mmCIF file of C-alpha atoms in Angstrom:
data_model
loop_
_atom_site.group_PDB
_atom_site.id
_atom_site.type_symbol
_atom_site.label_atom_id
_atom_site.label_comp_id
_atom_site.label_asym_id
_atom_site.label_seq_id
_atom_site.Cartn_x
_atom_site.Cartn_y
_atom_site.Cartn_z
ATOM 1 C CA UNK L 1 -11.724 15.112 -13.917
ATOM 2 C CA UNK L 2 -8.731 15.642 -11.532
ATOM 3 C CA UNK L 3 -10.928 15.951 -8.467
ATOM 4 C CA UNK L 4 -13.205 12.873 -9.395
ATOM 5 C CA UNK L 5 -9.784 10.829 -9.589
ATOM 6 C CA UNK L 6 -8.674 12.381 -6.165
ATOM 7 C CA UNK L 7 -12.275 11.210 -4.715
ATOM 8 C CA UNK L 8 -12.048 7.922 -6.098
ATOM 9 C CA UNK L 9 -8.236 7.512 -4.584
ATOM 10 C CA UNK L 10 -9.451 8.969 -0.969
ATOM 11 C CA UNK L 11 -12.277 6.572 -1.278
ATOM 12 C CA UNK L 12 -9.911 3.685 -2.000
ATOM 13 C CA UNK L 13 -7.549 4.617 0.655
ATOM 14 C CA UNK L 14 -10.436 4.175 3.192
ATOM 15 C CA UNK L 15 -11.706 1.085 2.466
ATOM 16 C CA UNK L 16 -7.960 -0.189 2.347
ATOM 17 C CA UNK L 17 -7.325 1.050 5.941
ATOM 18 C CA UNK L 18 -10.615 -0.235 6.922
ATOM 19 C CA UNK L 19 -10.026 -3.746 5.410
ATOM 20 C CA UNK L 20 -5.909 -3.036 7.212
ATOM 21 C CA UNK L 21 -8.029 -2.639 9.738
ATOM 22 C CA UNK L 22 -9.875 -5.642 10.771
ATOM 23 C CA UNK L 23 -6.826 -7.781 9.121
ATOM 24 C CA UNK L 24 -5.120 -7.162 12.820
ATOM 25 C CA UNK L 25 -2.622 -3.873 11.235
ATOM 26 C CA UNK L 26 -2.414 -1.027 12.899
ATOM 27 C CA UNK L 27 -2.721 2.343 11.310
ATOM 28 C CA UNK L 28 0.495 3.995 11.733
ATOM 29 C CA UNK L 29 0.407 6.891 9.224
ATOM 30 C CA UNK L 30 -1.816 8.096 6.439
ATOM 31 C CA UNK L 31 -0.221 10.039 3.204
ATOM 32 C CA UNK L 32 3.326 10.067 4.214
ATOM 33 C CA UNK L 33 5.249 12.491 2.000
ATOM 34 C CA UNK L 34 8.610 13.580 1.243
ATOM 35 C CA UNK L 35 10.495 15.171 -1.387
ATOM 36 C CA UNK L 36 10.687 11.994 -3.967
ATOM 37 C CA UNK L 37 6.481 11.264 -3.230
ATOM 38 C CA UNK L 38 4.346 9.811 -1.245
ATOM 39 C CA UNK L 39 3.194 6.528 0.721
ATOM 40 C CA UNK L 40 -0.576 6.195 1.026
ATOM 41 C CA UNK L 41 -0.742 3.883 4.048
ATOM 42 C CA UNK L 42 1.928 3.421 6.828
ATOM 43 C CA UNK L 43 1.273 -0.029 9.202
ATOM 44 C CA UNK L 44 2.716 -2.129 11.213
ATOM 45 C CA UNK L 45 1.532 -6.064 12.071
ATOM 46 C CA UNK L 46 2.679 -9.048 14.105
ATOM 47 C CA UNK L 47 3.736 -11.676 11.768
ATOM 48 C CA UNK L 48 6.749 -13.749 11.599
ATOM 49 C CA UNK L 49 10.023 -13.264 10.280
ATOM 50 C CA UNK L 50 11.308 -16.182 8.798
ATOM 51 C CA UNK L 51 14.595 -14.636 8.040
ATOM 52 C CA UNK L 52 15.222 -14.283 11.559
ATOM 53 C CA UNK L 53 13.179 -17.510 12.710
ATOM 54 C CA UNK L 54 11.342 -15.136 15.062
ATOM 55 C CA UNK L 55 7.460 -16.062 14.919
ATOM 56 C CA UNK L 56 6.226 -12.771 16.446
ATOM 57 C CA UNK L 57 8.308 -9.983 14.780
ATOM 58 C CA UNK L 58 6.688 -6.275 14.088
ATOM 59 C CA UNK L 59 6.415 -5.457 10.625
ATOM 60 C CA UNK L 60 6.287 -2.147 8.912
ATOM 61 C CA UNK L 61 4.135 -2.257 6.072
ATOM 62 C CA UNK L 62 4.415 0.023 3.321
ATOM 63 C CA UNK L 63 0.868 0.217 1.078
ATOM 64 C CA UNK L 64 0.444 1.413 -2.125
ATOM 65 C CA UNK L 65 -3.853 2.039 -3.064
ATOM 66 C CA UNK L 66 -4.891 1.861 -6.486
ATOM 67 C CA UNK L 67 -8.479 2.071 -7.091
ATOM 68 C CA UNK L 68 -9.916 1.475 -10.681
ATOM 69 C CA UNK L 69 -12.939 1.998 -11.649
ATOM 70 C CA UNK L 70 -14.602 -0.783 -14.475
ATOM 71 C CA UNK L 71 -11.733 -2.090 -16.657
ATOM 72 C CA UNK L 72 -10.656 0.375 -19.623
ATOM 73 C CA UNK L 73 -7.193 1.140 -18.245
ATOM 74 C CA UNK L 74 -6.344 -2.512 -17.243
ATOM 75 C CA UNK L 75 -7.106 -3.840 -13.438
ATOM 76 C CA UNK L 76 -6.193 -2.185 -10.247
ATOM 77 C CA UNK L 77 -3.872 -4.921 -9.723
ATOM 78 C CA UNK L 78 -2.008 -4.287 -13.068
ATOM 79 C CA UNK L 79 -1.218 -0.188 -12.840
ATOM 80 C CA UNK L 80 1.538 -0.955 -10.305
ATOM 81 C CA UNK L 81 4.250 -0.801 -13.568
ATOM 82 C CA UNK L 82 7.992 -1.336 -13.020
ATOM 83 C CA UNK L 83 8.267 2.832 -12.946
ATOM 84 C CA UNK L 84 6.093 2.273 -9.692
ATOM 85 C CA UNK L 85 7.635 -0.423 -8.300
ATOM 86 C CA UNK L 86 10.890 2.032 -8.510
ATOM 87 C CA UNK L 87 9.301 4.495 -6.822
ATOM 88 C CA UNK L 88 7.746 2.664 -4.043
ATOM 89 C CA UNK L 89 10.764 0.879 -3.250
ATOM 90 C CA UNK L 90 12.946 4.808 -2.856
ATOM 91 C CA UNK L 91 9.649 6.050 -0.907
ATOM 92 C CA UNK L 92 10.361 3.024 1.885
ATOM 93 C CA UNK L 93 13.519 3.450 2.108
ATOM 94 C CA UNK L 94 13.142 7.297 2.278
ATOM 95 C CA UNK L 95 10.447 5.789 4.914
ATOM 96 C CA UNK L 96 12.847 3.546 6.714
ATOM 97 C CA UNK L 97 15.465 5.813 7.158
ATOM 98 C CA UNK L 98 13.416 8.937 8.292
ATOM 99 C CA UNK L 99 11.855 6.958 11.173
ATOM 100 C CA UNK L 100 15.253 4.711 12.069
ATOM 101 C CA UNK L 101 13.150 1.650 11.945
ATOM 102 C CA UNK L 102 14.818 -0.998 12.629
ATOM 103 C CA UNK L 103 12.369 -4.258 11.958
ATOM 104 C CA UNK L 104 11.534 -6.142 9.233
ATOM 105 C CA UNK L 105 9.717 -4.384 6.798
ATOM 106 C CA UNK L 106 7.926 -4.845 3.064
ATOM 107 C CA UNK L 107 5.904 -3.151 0.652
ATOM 108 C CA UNK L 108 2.421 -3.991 0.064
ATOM 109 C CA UNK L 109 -0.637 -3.507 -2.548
ATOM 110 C CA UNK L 110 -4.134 -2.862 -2.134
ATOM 111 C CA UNK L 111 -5.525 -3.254 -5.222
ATOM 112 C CA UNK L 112 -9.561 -2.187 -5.161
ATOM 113 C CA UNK L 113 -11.813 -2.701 -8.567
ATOM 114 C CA UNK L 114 -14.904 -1.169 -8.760
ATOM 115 C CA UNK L 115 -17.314 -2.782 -11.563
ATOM 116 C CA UNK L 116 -20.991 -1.807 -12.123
ATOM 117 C CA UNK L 117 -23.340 -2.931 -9.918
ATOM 118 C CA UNK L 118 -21.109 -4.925 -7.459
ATOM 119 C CA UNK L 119 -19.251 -4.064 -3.940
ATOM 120 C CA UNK L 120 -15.953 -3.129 -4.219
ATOM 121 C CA UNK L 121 -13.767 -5.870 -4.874
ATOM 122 C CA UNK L 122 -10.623 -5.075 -2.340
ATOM 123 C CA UNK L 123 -7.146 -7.626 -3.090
ATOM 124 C CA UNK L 124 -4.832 -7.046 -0.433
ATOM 125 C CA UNK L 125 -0.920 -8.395 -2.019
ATOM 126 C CA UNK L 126 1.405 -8.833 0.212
ATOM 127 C CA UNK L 127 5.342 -8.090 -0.932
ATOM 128 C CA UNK L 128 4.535 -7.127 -4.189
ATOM 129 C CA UNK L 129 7.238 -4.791 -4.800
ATOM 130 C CA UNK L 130 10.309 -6.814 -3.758
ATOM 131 C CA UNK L 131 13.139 -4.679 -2.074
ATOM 132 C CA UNK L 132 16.406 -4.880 -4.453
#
């Protein structure tokens, strides 16, 4: 069972750098880990950064995959709980701090459901953990 979940999760991360991808983000690093976990996807994208009022700032962008397949343990969307949401935010910082970067940066989910008979249905949220 453990190796059909690990399949299904490499799968996901795959289509969600491909979809990354051909959004305009660059691929920056795949599986980061430290001590405290892992990130699955590390990008970065041209976007603007309101805070600053700069229109073409570099963004780091910090993605968390979840792939679900049908609907028995809730949606892909809905497994990123508050305990996640914890840990993602002291992974980026971990991130953030490791590589000195010194942009604007946010955390991301790619949340892929697989349902019988139908292409993969891949929703890409932007800042949906919220740095505290």
């Amino acid at each position: 069972m453990a190796d059909a979940r690990r399949t299904l999760g490499t799968r996901g991360e795959v289509w969600a750098a491909d979809h990354l991808q051909a959004a305009g983000f660059e691929i920056v690093a795949r599986n980061w880990r430290c001590a405290a976990g892992e990130i699955d996807l590390v990008a970065t994208v041209i976007a603007p950064d309101y805070s600053t009022g700069d229109m073409a700032a570099q963004w780091l962008v910090l993605v968390e995959v979840r792939t679900r397949r049908g609907m028995r343990f809730g949606s892909a969307r809905a497994s990123v709980a508050a305990h996640k949401q914890a840990k993602l935010r002291e992974l980026a910082q971990r991130y953030v701090a490791e590589t000195a970067w010194r942009g604007p940066w946010r955390i991301d989910v790619i949340a892929i459901q697989l349902l019988a008979n139908q292409p993969p249905q891949i929703e890409h949220i932007a800042r949906a953990v919220q740095a505290e």
